[in-house]
Every structure is written in C-alpha cells, then in structure tokens.
PDB file of C-alpha atoms in Angstrom:
ATOM      1  CA  MET A  19     -20.265  15.574  29.229  1.00  0.00           C
ATOM      2  CA  ALA A  20     -20.644  15.081  32.964  1.00  0.00           C
ATOM      3  CA  LEU A  21     -22.744  17.347  35.122  1.00  0.00           C
ATOM      4  CA  ASP A  22     -21.886  18.586  38.576  1.00  0.00           C
ATOM      5  CA  ARG A  23     -24.028  16.945  41.260  1.00  0.00           C
ATOM      6  CA  ASP A  24     -24.964  20.228  42.895  1.00  0.00           C
ATOM      7  CA  GLY A  25     -25.553  22.828  40.240  1.00  0.00           C
ATOM      8  CA  GLY A  26     -25.623  20.929  36.982  1.00  0.00           C
ATOM      9  CA  ILE A  27     -22.561  22.836  35.774  1.00  0.00           C
ATOM     10  CA  PRO A  28     -20.723  20.960  33.008  1.00  0.00           C
ATOM     11  CA  LEU A  29     -17.367  19.561  34.087  1.00  0.00           C
ATOM     12  CA  ARG A  30     -14.391  19.045  31.824  1.00  0.00           C
ATOM     13  CA  LEU A  31     -13.233  15.418  31.793  1.00  0.00           C
ATOM     14  CA  ARG A  32      -9.585  14.685  31.049  1.00  0.00           C
ATOM     15  CA  PRO A  33      -9.059  11.627  28.813  1.00  0.00           C
ATOM     16  CA  ALA A  34      -6.278  10.346  31.066  1.00  0.00           C
ATOM     17  CA  ASP A  35      -8.656  10.368  34.050  1.00  0.00           C
ATOM     18  CA  VAL A  36     -11.359   8.621  32.043  1.00  0.00           C
ATOM     19  CA  ALA A  37      -9.021   5.847  30.875  1.00  0.00           C
ATOM     20  CA  ARG A  38      -7.411   5.417  34.302  1.00  0.00           C
ATOM     21  CA  ARG A  39     -10.747   5.005  36.031  1.00  0.00           C
ATOM     22  CA  GLY A  40     -12.249   2.799  33.321  1.00  0.00           C
ATOM     23  CA  VAL A  41     -15.259   5.090  32.853  1.00  0.00           C
ATOM     24  CA  THR A  42     -15.259   4.814  29.078  1.00  0.00           C
ATOM     25  CA  LEU A  43     -18.621   3.092  28.600  1.00  0.00           C
ATOM     26  CA  GLY A  44     -20.702   6.253  28.348  1.00  0.00           C
ATOM     27  CA  LEU A  45     -17.946   8.420  26.911  1.00  0.00           C
ATOM     28  CA  LEU A  46     -16.953   6.556  23.753  1.00  0.00           C
ATOM     29  CA  GLY A  47     -18.683   9.210  21.638  1.00  0.00           C
ATOM     30  CA  VAL A  48     -16.562  11.994  23.165  1.00  0.00           C
ATOM     31  CA  VAL A  49     -14.303  13.768  20.689  1.00  0.00           C
ATOM     32  CA  LEU A  50     -10.967  15.392  21.442  1.00  0.00           C
ATOM     33  CA  PRO A  51      -8.872  17.951  19.614  1.00  0.00           C
ATOM     34  CA  PRO A  52      -5.493  16.582  18.472  1.00  0.00           C
ATOM     35  CA  ALA A  53      -3.677  18.401  21.302  1.00  0.00           C
ATOM     36  CA  GLU A  54      -5.736  16.580  23.953  1.00  0.00           C
ATOM     37  CA  ALA A  55      -5.299  13.234  22.166  1.00  0.00           C
ATOM     38  CA  ALA A  56      -1.554  13.893  22.198  1.00  0.00           C
ATOM     39  CA  GLU A  57      -1.630  14.682  25.910  1.00  0.00           C
ATOM     40  CA  HIS A  58      -3.559  11.497  26.661  1.00  0.00           C
ATOM     41  CA  LEU A  59      -1.131   9.349  24.658  1.00  0.00           C
ATOM     42  CA  GLY A  60       1.986  11.118  25.919  1.00  0.00           C
ATOM     43  CA  LEU A  61       2.956  12.117  22.385  1.00  0.00           C
ATOM     44  CA  SER A  62       3.568  15.467  20.752  1.00  0.00           C
ATOM     45  CA  ARG A  63       0.809  17.252  18.852  1.00  0.00           C
ATOM     46  CA  PRO A  64       2.866  17.326  15.622  1.00  0.00           C
ATOM     47  CA  PHE A  65       3.338  13.545  15.859  1.00  0.00           C
ATOM     48  CA  ILE A  66      -0.423  13.088  16.352  1.00  0.00           C
ATOM     49  CA  THR A  67      -0.983  15.285  13.292  1.00  0.00           C
ATOM     50  CA  ARG A  68       1.284  12.983  11.272  1.00  0.00           C
ATOM     51  CA  LEU A  69      -0.671   9.953  12.535  1.00  0.00           C
ATOM     52  CA  LEU A  70      -3.924  11.654  11.505  1.00  0.00           C
ATOM     53  CA  ASP A  71      -2.524  12.548   8.067  1.00  0.00           C
ATOM     54  CA  ALA A  72      -1.341   8.965   7.534  1.00  0.00           C
ATOM     55  CA  GLY A  73      -4.688   7.528   8.672  1.00  0.00           C
ATOM     56  CA  ASP A  74      -3.083   5.611  11.549  1.00  0.00           C
ATOM     57  CA  LEU A  75      -5.414   7.410  13.947  1.00  0.00           C
ATOM     58  CA  PRO A  76      -8.899   8.094  12.538  1.00  0.00           C
ATOM     59  CA  SER A  77     -10.210  11.638  12.709  1.00  0.00           C
ATOM     60  CA  MET A  78     -13.171  13.712  11.598  1.00  0.00           C
ATOM     61  CA  THR A  79     -13.233  17.244  10.270  1.00  0.00           C
ATOM     62  CA  LEU A  80     -15.676  19.536  12.009  1.00  0.00           C
ATOM     63  CA  PRO A  81     -18.460  20.723   9.679  1.00  0.00           C
ATOM     64  CA  GLY A  82     -17.604  24.001   7.981  1.00  0.00           C
ATOM     65  CA  SER A  83     -14.082  23.950   9.385  1.00  0.00           C
ATOM     66  CA  ARG A  84     -10.573  22.622   8.782  1.00  0.00           C
ATOM     67  CA  HIS A  85     -10.263  21.561  12.423  1.00  0.00           C
ATOM     68  CA  ARG A  86     -10.081  17.853  13.137  1.00  0.00           C
ATOM     69  CA  VAL A  87     -11.241  15.920  16.149  1.00  0.00           C
ATOM     70  CA  VAL A  88     -10.478  12.385  17.295  1.00  0.00           C
ATOM     71  CA  ARG A  89     -12.958  10.087  19.008  1.00  0.00           C
ATOM     72  CA  LEU A  90     -11.903   9.042  22.504  1.00  0.00           C
ATOM     73  CA  ALA A  91     -12.706   5.442  21.548  1.00  0.00           C
ATOM     74  CA  ASP A  92     -10.180   5.633  18.676  1.00  0.00           C
ATOM     75  CA  VAL A  93      -7.546   7.111  20.991  1.00  0.00           C
ATOM     76  CA  LEU A  94      -8.042   4.258  23.467  1.00  0.00           C
ATOM     77  CA  VAL A  95      -7.854   1.615  20.702  1.00  0.00           C
ATOM     78  CA  PHE A  96      -4.678   3.227  19.359  1.00  0.00           C
ATOM     79  CA  GLN A  97      -3.205   3.236  22.872  1.00  0.00           C
ATOM     80  CA  GLN A  98      -3.988  -0.475  23.336  1.00  0.00           C
ATOM     81  CA  ARG A  99      -2.415  -1.363  19.957  1.00  0.00           C
ATOM     82  CA  ARG A 100       0.669   0.648  20.835  1.00  0.00           C
ATOM     83  CA  GLU A 101       1.038  -1.040  24.228  1.00  0.00           C
ATOM     84  CA  ARG A 102       0.526  -4.488  22.683  1.00  0.00           C
ATOM     85  CA  ARG A 103       3.284  -3.806  20.118  1.00  0.00           C
ATOM     86  CA  ARG A 104       5.567  -2.504  22.861  1.00  0.00           C
ATOM     87  CA  ARG A 105       5.040  -5.702  24.907  1.00  0.00           C
ATOM     88  CA  GLY A 106       5.709  -7.835  21.812  1.00  0.00           C
ATOM     89  CA  ARG A 107       8.967  -6.025  21.073  1.00  0.00           C
ATOM     90  CA  ARG A 108       9.980  -6.425  24.704  1.00  0.00           C
ATOM     91  CA  GLN A 109       9.314 -10.189  24.541  1.00  0.00           C
ATOM     92  CA  VAL A 110      11.355 -10.524  21.346  1.00  0.00           C
ATOM     93  CA  ALA A 111      14.221  -8.596  22.952  1.00  0.00           C
ATOM     94  CA  ASP A 112      14.068 -10.822  26.045  1.00  0.00           C
ATOM     95  CA  VAL A 113      14.163 -14.002  23.951  1.00  0.00           C
ATOM     96  CA  SER A 114      17.009 -12.584  21.905  1.00  0.00           C
ATOM     97  CA  ASP A 115      18.933 -11.762  25.087  1.00  0.00           C
ATOM     98  CA  ASP A 116      18.290 -15.269  26.436  1.00  0.00           C
ATOM     99  CA  LEU A 117      19.543 -16.861  23.221  1.00  0.00           C
ATOM    100  CA  GLY A 118      22.599 -14.602  23.189  1.00  0.00           C
ATOM    101  CA  THR A 119      23.591 -15.573  26.723  1.00  0.00           C
ATOM    102  CA  ALA A 120      22.923 -19.303  26.152  1.00  0.00           C
ATOM    103  CA  MET A 121      25.589 -19.528  23.444  1.00  0.00           C
TER     104      MET A 121
END
C-alpha cells in the first residue's frame, strides 16, 4: 500500500493505474477482490468468478472466510496471455483474408 507524502495516509491504488504506469515491481503481492480484478481486465464479475472456479485465474480464499482474492501479479499475467491470444487470432484472420483475396 502506498503512503501519502505529507501525512502518511494510506492511498488506494487502482490496478489499471498500476499497470498503465508500469509500477508493478513493488506491488506484485497486492491482492484484489474479484470485482476489482474484473474492472482491471474489463470483464464482468460473474465471468471472473467462472474463471476462478475453472482455475483459469488463480485465487486464494481468505482465512476463516469464503471470500476469494486474486493476486495482482496473476491478473497481469492473465491479461498478457489474453492479449497474446487476441493478437494471434488477429494474425490468423489477416492471413486467412490475404489467402481469400489472392484466389
């Protein structure tokens, strides 16, 4: 958690801001509730819950609770995998379009 320069008051860091600024080095141990992970990834909370249930996105259960949390590091890795797959599908579609127009 970051501290305010003046008063030492804890500040809330948004995952999207952290990823955009590349300030993940010291924050990889940060955990997020599924709703915040969903917001960061631009997905719905129910879809994130399905990913957690399927094990596609690792999560931990809080001690003495049913509530789950997701490590920011895991969210960022999932986001990178998702973007890599999206780029791959786009490349396949482009090649397919090129082959279709060449015939």
